[in-house]
Amino acid sequence: MKTIAVLCCSRNSVYHSLPDVECFDERRDATTFAGGMPIVAHPPCRAWSAFCAHQAKPAAGEKDLGLWCCDMLRECGGVLEQPAHSRLFAAGGLPMPGTISGDLWTLEVWQKWWGYSMKKNTWLCFS
């Protein structure tokens, strides 16, 4: 199996228990990731939310982390996840669901498919 890096995962994420996964959570700053392997990126969404960014109080540098994750997706390949309608897609030059831009394409999924209790739509951008 090929090792992958999970950028911006939570401290209690299931990713920490998986083999061949390098996890970058708050303790292990994602920006220290040197590349060289595909990524799964979960950049913080509150600053990019189409619905609650106006009331969000992101930590210093948190919004920039989303744009950095877009760059890592292009450089390393993999997938980036954000809630549907995230403004990160426009700011980071990512394609909207159902469209392709170069090596990038985006798909809308429902988190309920993986056991989440609500029908929350989510966008996944692949490279």
Backbone as ProteinMPNN parsed JSONL, in Angstrom:
{"seq_chain_A": "MKTIAVLCCSRNSVYHSLPDVECFDERRDATTFAGGMPIVAHPPCRAWSAFCAHQAKPAAGEKDLGLWCCDMLRECGGVLEQPAHSRLFAAGGLPMPGTISGDLWTLEVWQKWWGYSMKKNTWLCFS", "coords_chain_A": {"N_chain_A": [[0.818, -1.186, 0.0], [0.389, 2.294, -0.637], [1.628, 5.065, 1.161], [-0.351, 7.677, 2.498], [-1.041, 11.149, 3.129], [-2.924, 12.75, 5.592], [-4.295, 15.77, 5.801], [-4.989, 18.262, 8.137], [-6.654, 16.816, 9.912], [-8.854, 15.806, 12.604], [-8.034, 15.502, 16.099], [-9.113, 13.203, 17.233], [-9.672, 11.575, 15.114], [-10.553, 8.815, 12.982], [-8.622, 8.314, 11.154], [-6.152, 8.234, 12.442], [-5.906, 5.63, 13.304], [-5.496, 4.069, 11.122], [-3.528, 2.04, 8.874], [-0.528, 2.985, 7.088], [-0.922, 5.742, 6.916], [-0.186, 9.087, 7.271], [-0.803, 11.375, 9.643], [-1.799, 14.724, 10.011], [-2.61, 16.779, 12.36], [-3.805, 19.245, 14.733], [-1.678, 19.142, 16.526], [0.424, 18.306, 14.976], [1.457, 20.256, 12.801], [-0.036, 20.932, 9.744], [1.188, 22.404, 7.741], [3.79, 21.642, 7.84], [4.013, 19.47, 6.297], [5.812, 17.863, 3.806], [5.272, 17.015, 1.28], [5.328, 14.647, -1.495], [3.64, 12.466, -1.372], [0.268, 11.244, -1.939], [-2.659, 13.13, -0.882], [-5.262, 13.511, 1.605], [-7.325, 16.012, 2.241], [-8.722, 17.996, 4.74], [-9.405, 20.853, 5.158], [-9.993, 23.448, 7.615], [-13.331, 24.57, 7.769], [-14.933, 26.674, 8.658], [-14.28, 29.396, 8.15], [-14.714, 29.555, 5.466], [-17.297, 28.928, 4.929], [-20.414, 29.129, 3.264], [-22.608, 29.736, 4.669], [-22.126, 30.343, 7.396], [-19.806, 31.865, 7.685], [-19.802, 34.558, 8.224], [-20.146, 34.787, 10.95], [-18.158, 33.316, 12.002], [-15.151, 32.68, 13.844], [-12.302, 32.295, 12.971], [-9.085, 30.87, 13.736], [-5.88, 32.528, 13.72], [-4.384, 32.474, 10.556], [-5.866, 30.316, 9.732], [-7.678, 30.491, 7.577], [-5.923, 30.828, 5.437], [-4.798, 28.317, 5.445], [-6.667, 26.729, 4.149], [-6.387, 27.553, 1.452], [-3.73, 26.799, 1.078], [-4.025, 24.027, 1.278], [-5.429, 23.574, -1.103], [-3.379, 24.111, -2.925], [-1.637, 22.002, -2.249], [-3.196, 19.842, -3.03], [-3.164, 20.116, -5.814], [-0.418, 19.817, -6.248], [0.321, 17.298, -5.112], [-1.712, 15.474, -5.57], [-4.757, 13.652, -4.886], [-7.457, 14.102, -2.629], [-9.723, 16.694, -1.658], [-11.834, 17.868, 0.864], [-14.844, 19.608, 1.574], [-17.656, 21.335, 3.047], [-20.683, 21.524, 1.132], [-21.025, 24.218, -1.154], [-18.934, 25.698, -0.197], [-16.892, 28.53, 0.013], [-14.258, 28.278, -0.463], [-13.798, 26.849, -2.77], [-14.164, 28.596, -4.996], [-12.269, 30.594, -4.325], [-9.917, 29.094, -4.253], [-9.729, 28.221, -6.818], [-10.927, 25.816, -7.555], [-12.854, 23.326, -9.299], [-16.44, 23.436, -9.683], [-19.002, 21.137, -8.482], [-19.532, 18.379, -10.656], [-18.046, 19.358, -12.721], [-14.962, 19.717, -14.582], [-11.6, 20.731, -14.326], [-8.705, 20.994, -15.793], [-6.624, 18.723, -14.258], [-8.342, 18.384, -12.164], [-11.411, 17.451, -10.604], [-14.765, 17.608, -9.368], [-17.086, 16.231, -7.063], [-20.308, 15.91, -5.684], [-21.351, 14.647, -2.6], [-23.216, 12.843, -0.068], [-22.978, 13.018, 3.378], [-24.386, 11.259, 4.936], [-24.232, 8.826, 3.707], [-22.019, 7.635, 4.807], [-22.644, 7.19, 7.422], [-23.161, 9.528, 8.903], [-25.456, 11.415, 10.819], [-27.204, 13.221, 9.601], [-28.517, 14.485, 6.437], [-26.199, 15.755, 5.036], [-24.79, 17.647, 2.558], [-21.726, 17.437, 0.76], [-18.734, 18.521, -0.783], [-16.307, 16.957, -2.791], [-13.163, 17.298, -4.046], [-11.138, 16.013, -6.484], [-7.842, 15.033, -7.518]], "CA_chain_A": [[0.0, 0.0, 0.0], [1.097, 3.562, -0.67], [1.319, 5.944, 2.285], [-1.009, 8.94, 2.18], [-1.039, 12.142, 4.208], [-4.212, 13.365, 5.883], [-4.025, 17.128, 6.252], [-6.019, 18.945, 8.935], [-7.623, 15.908, 10.532], [-9.085, 16.079, 14.019], [-7.204, 14.695, 17.0], [-9.749, 11.915, 17.52], [-10.092, 11.013, 13.824], [-10.284, 7.408, 12.68], [-7.402, 8.251, 10.345], [-5.011, 7.896, 13.298], [-5.845, 4.184, 13.53], [-5.327, 3.373, 9.847], [-2.138, 1.828, 8.46], [-0.022, 3.722, 5.924], [-1.492, 7.094, 6.92], [0.529, 10.118, 8.033], [-1.823, 12.336, 10.067], [-1.399, 16.075, 10.39], [-3.688, 17.423, 13.113], [-3.332, 20.486, 15.364], [-0.372, 18.911, 17.172], [1.42, 18.143, 13.914], [1.077, 21.318, 11.87], [-0.151, 20.476, 8.356], [2.106, 23.12, 6.852], [5.096, 20.982, 7.873], [3.974, 18.395, 5.309], [6.819, 18.149, 2.787], [4.865, 16.499, -0.026], [5.858, 13.331, -1.831], [2.626, 11.416, -1.292], [-1.092, 11.78, -2.115], [-3.259, 13.692, 0.332], [-6.677, 13.692, 1.904], [-7.298, 17.299, 2.937], [-9.94, 18.452, 5.408], [-9.104, 22.165, 5.737], [-11.076, 24.014, 8.419], [-14.342, 25.116, 6.858], [-15.766, 27.756, 9.192], [-13.986, 30.679, 7.51], [-15.103, 29.458, 4.056], [-18.703, 28.535, 4.851], [-21.36, 30.03, 2.607], [-23.732, 29.968, 5.567], [-21.796, 30.871, 8.726], [-18.515, 32.567, 7.726], [-20.008, 35.899, 8.776], [-20.083, 34.743, 12.405], [-17.035, 32.464, 12.403], [-13.981, 33.318, 14.421], [-11.193, 31.376, 12.714], [-7.778, 31.169, 14.323], [-4.948, 33.191, 12.809], [-3.817, 31.598, 9.538], [-6.75, 29.193, 9.4], [-8.223, 30.668, 6.233], [-4.812, 30.561, 4.521], [-4.593, 26.871, 5.422], [-7.522, 26.191, 3.089], [-5.744, 27.814, 0.16], [-2.54, 25.951, 1.047], [-4.486, 22.665, 0.977], [-5.719, 23.557, -2.546], [-2.079, 23.998, -3.592], [-1.129, 20.65, -2.017], [-3.988, 18.941, -3.867], [-2.621, 20.213, -7.174], [0.971, 19.348, -6.273], [0.516, 15.909, -4.689], [-2.831, 14.602, -5.925], [-5.553, 13.153, -3.778], [-8.821, 14.61, -2.513], [-9.98, 17.754, -0.687], [-13.242, 17.821, 1.292], [-15.44, 20.805, 2.177], [-19.12, 21.344, 2.954], [-21.216, 22.057, -0.123], [-21.099, 25.678, -1.319], [-17.786, 26.341, 0.431], [-16.284, 29.591, -0.791], [-12.886, 27.877, -0.764], [-13.72, 26.363, -4.151], [-13.939, 29.743, -5.891], [-11.017, 31.255, -3.952], [-8.802, 28.211, -4.57], [-9.767, 27.839, -8.223], [-11.356, 24.429, -7.702], [-14.077, 23.232, -10.098], [-17.709, 23.161, -9.023], [-19.421, 19.742, -8.695], [-19.942, 18.001, -11.999], [-17.181, 19.966, -13.725], [-13.548, 19.342, -14.604], [-10.675, 21.81, -14.646], [-7.394, 20.349, -15.868], [-6.587, 17.424, -13.579], [-9.236, 18.436, -11.006], [-12.852, 17.279, -10.805], [-15.472, 17.661, -8.089], [-18.279, 15.412, -6.926], [-21.087, 16.156, -4.465], [-21.766, 13.427, -1.903], [-23.985, 13.058, 1.164], [-22.276, 12.38, 4.497], [-25.242, 10.184, 5.458], [-23.777, 7.57, 3.091], [-20.978, 7.072, 5.652], [-23.104, 7.081, 8.798], [-23.486, 10.803, 9.545], [-26.883, 11.342, 11.149], [-28.03, 14.119, 8.777], [-28.259, 14.447, 4.999], [-25.33, 16.914, 4.812], [-24.06, 17.513, 1.303], [-20.312, 17.731, 0.859], [-18.032, 18.498, -2.064], [-15.0, 16.316, -2.815], [-12.395, 17.644, -5.238], [-10.106, 14.991, -6.728], [-6.766, 15.279, -8.468]], "C_chain_A": [[0.863, 1.252, 0.0], [0.672, 4.416, 0.523], [0.662, 7.216, 1.772], [-0.902, 9.862, 3.387], [-2.452, 12.685, 4.362], [-3.915, 14.715, 6.516], [-5.224, 17.692, 6.98], [-7.064, 17.996, 9.505], [-7.783, 16.278, 12.012], [-8.247, 15.126, 14.87], [-7.784, 13.308, 17.257], [-10.239, 11.222, 16.253], [-9.73, 9.537, 13.696], [-9.01, 7.269, 11.846], [-6.188, 7.836, 11.17], [-4.855, 6.396, 13.503], [-5.592, 3.387, 12.25], [-3.856, 3.188, 9.494], [-1.8, 2.701, 7.247], [-0.63, 5.113, 5.777], [-0.631, 7.986, 7.814], [-0.495, 11.194, 8.376], [-1.201, 13.657, 10.496], [-2.608, 16.744, 11.027], [-3.128, 18.701, 13.743], [-1.955, 20.326, 16.003], [0.754, 18.833, 16.145], [1.006, 19.051, 12.759], [1.098, 20.831, 10.416], [0.846, 21.163, 7.443], [3.54, 22.588, 6.934], [5.15, 19.804, 6.91], [4.884, 18.757, 4.138], [6.436, 17.657, 1.397], [5.389, 15.091, -0.242], [4.881, 12.183, -1.715], [1.248, 12.045, -1.503], [-1.677, 12.231, -0.785], [-4.768, 13.459, 0.389], [-6.701, 14.956, 2.748], [-8.686, 17.657, 3.463], [-9.677, 19.832, 6.007], [-10.277, 22.695, 6.541], [-12.052, 24.777, 7.535], [-15.041, 26.364, 7.374], [-15.507, 29.107, 8.532], [-14.463, 30.726, 6.06], [-16.579, 29.171, 3.872], [-19.566, 29.59, 4.167], [-22.46, 30.448, 3.568], [-23.353, 30.596, 6.9], [-20.464, 31.602, 8.806], [-18.64, 33.943, 8.361], [-19.929, 35.924, 10.304], [-18.921, 33.898, 12.922], [-15.894, 33.294, 12.969], [-12.776, 32.384, 14.228], [-9.904, 31.836, 13.387], [-6.899, 31.844, 13.271], [-4.351, 32.166, 11.84], [-4.729, 30.478, 9.073], [-7.309, 29.298, 7.978], [-7.145, 30.382, 5.176], [-4.537, 29.075, 4.393], [-5.458, 26.215, 4.347], [-6.91, 26.372, 1.721], [-4.481, 26.974, -0.006], [-2.925, 24.506, 0.709], [-4.853, 22.529, -0.506], [-4.421, 23.398, -3.336], [-1.507, 22.586, -3.445], [-1.898, 19.62, -2.854], [-3.445, 18.942, -5.291], [-1.225, 19.599, -7.268], [1.099, 17.842, -6.06], [-0.554, 14.944, -5.186], [-3.549, 14.13, -4.687], [-6.942, 13.74, -3.807], [-8.885, 15.689, -1.431], [-11.468, 17.774, -0.41], [-13.644, 19.13, 1.932], [-16.953, 20.664, 2.141], [-19.552, 21.951, 1.616], [-21.296, 23.578, -0.054], [-19.966, 26.418, -0.618], [-17.184, 27.366, -0.52], [-14.824, 29.304, -1.103], [-12.752, 27.438, -2.214], [-13.458, 27.502, -5.124], [-12.581, 30.383, -5.597], [-9.794, 30.426, -4.345], [-8.78, 27.745, -6.011], [-10.121, 26.384, -8.454], [-12.656, 24.373, -8.503], [-15.309, 22.945, -9.241], [-18.114, 21.704, -9.3], [-19.926, 19.513, -10.119], [-19.091, 18.611, -13.094], [-15.733, 19.512, -13.534], [-12.742, 20.576, -14.959], [-9.27, 21.23, -14.632], [-7.453, 18.964, -15.271], [-7.537, 17.349, -12.385], [-10.681, 18.195, -11.428], [-13.517, 17.133, -9.451], [-16.779, 16.889, -8.16], [-18.996, 15.811, -5.64], [-21.539, 14.82, -3.897], [-22.586, 13.822, -0.683], [-23.281, 12.319, 2.289], [-23.09, 11.255, 5.129], [-24.808, 8.82, 4.904], [-22.728, 6.87, 3.946], [-21.355, 7.111, 7.127], [-23.385, 8.371, 9.53], [-24.994, 10.872, 9.717], [-27.784, 12.221, 10.281], [-27.643, 13.992, 7.303], [-27.451, 15.69, 4.606], [-24.571, 16.724, 3.506], [-22.658, 18.102, 1.436], [-19.696, 17.658, -0.525], [-16.656, 17.874, -1.882], [-14.324, 16.688, -4.125], [-11.235, 16.665, -5.349], [-9.067, 15.487, -7.718], [-6.015, 13.977, -8.662]], "O_chain_A": [[1.95, 1.26, 0.578], [-0.512, 4.481, 0.853], [1.062, 7.765, 0.746], [-0.701, 9.413, 4.516], [-3.098, 13.039, 3.376], [-3.363, 14.799, 7.613], [-6.351, 17.607, 6.492], [-8.242, 18.345, 9.572], [-6.946, 16.975, 12.585], [-7.812, 14.074, 14.401], [-7.042, 12.351, 17.474], [-11.127, 10.372, 16.316], [-8.723, 9.08, 14.238], [-8.389, 6.206, 11.841], [-5.292, 7.162, 10.66], [-3.766, 5.937, 13.845], [-5.485, 2.162, 12.294], [-3.03, 4.058, 9.772], [-2.682, 3.098, 6.486], [-0.829, 5.603, 4.665], [-0.384, 7.663, 8.976], [-1.004, 11.862, 7.475], [-0.219, 13.698, 11.236], [-3.512, 17.214, 10.335], [-2.078, 19.185, 13.32], [-1.159, 21.265, 16.017], [1.886, 19.239, 16.41], [0.285, 18.633, 11.854], [2.129, 20.373, 9.924], [1.303, 20.566, 6.468], [4.408, 23.033, 6.183], [6.208, 19.203, 6.722], [4.747, 19.829, 3.547], [7.184, 17.856, 0.44], [5.835, 14.427, 0.694], [5.257, 11.032, -1.938], [1.073, 13.242, -1.275], [-1.259, 11.788, 0.285], [-5.435, 13.244, -0.623], [-6.157, 14.973, 3.853], [-9.678, 17.626, 2.735], [-9.717, 19.987, 7.227], [-11.431, 22.433, 6.201], [-11.644, 25.539, 6.658], [-15.691, 27.058, 6.592], [-16.441, 29.893, 8.373], [-14.603, 31.806, 5.485], [-17.062, 29.174, 2.74], [-19.461, 30.782, 4.453], [-23.172, 31.417, 3.306], [-24.162, 31.312, 7.489], [-20.025, 31.934, 9.907], [-17.691, 34.439, 8.968], [-19.671, 36.976, 10.89], [-18.721, 33.778, 14.131], [-15.707, 34.457, 12.61], [-12.293, 31.767, 15.178], [-9.672, 33.03, 13.578], [-7.157, 31.733, 12.072], [-3.872, 31.113, 12.261], [-4.403, 29.766, 8.123], [-7.398, 28.297, 7.266], [-7.426, 29.768, 4.147], [-4.089, 28.616, 3.341], [-5.032, 25.254, 3.706], [-6.911, 25.445, 0.911], [-4.192, 26.493, -1.102], [-2.23, 23.842, -0.059], [-4.613, 21.48, -1.103], [-4.37, 22.639, -4.304], [-0.956, 22.035, -4.399], [-1.317, 18.644, -3.33], [-3.286, 17.885, -5.9], [-0.895, 18.939, -8.254], [1.885, 17.181, -6.738], [-0.332, 13.733, -5.22], [-3.02, 14.199, -3.578], [-7.547, 13.869, -4.871], [-8.191, 15.608, -0.418], [-12.277, 17.705, -1.335], [-12.899, 19.701, 2.729], [-17.484, 19.947, 1.293], [-18.853, 22.792, 1.05], [-21.602, 24.146, 0.994], [-20.029, 27.637, -0.461], [-16.994, 27.098, -1.706], [-14.213, 30.0, -1.913], [-11.7, 27.633, -2.824], [-12.601, 27.374, -5.999], [-11.826, 30.681, -6.522], [-8.761, 30.977, -4.724], [-7.913, 26.961, -6.396], [-9.674, 25.779, -9.428], [-13.478, 25.283, -8.398], [-15.218, 22.29, -8.203], [-17.621, 21.102, -10.253], [-20.641, 20.334, -10.694], [-19.371, 18.412, -14.275], [-15.346, 19.003, -12.483], [-13.156, 21.376, -15.797], [-8.707, 20.999, -13.562], [-8.233, 18.121, -15.714], [-7.537, 16.351, -11.665], [-11.121, 18.673, -12.474], [-12.927, 16.608, -8.507], [-17.477, 16.894, -9.174], [-18.351, 16.026, -4.614], [-22.046, 13.966, -4.624], [-22.64, 14.994, -0.312], [-23.014, 11.123, 2.173], [-22.526, 10.386, 5.793], [-24.994, 7.791, 5.554], [-22.552, 5.656, 3.84], [-20.479, 7.069, 7.99], [-23.813, 8.33, 10.684], [-25.734, 10.429, 8.839], [-28.994, 12.0, 10.227], [-26.584, 13.461, 6.968], [-27.965, 16.574, 3.921], [-23.806, 15.771, 3.354], [-22.436, 19.104, 2.114], [-20.091, 16.829, -1.345], [-15.927, 18.209, -0.948], [-14.86, 16.418, -5.2], [-10.448, 16.512, -4.415], [-9.369, 16.255, -8.632], [-5.052, 13.929, -9.427]]}, "name": "protein", "num_of_chains": 1, "seq": "MKTIAVLCCSRNSVYHSLPDVECFDERRDATTFAGGMPIVAHPPCRAWSAFCAHQAKPAAGEKDLGLWCCDMLRECGGVLEQPAHSRLFAAGGLPMPGTISGDLWTLEVWQKWWGYSMKKNTWLCFS"}
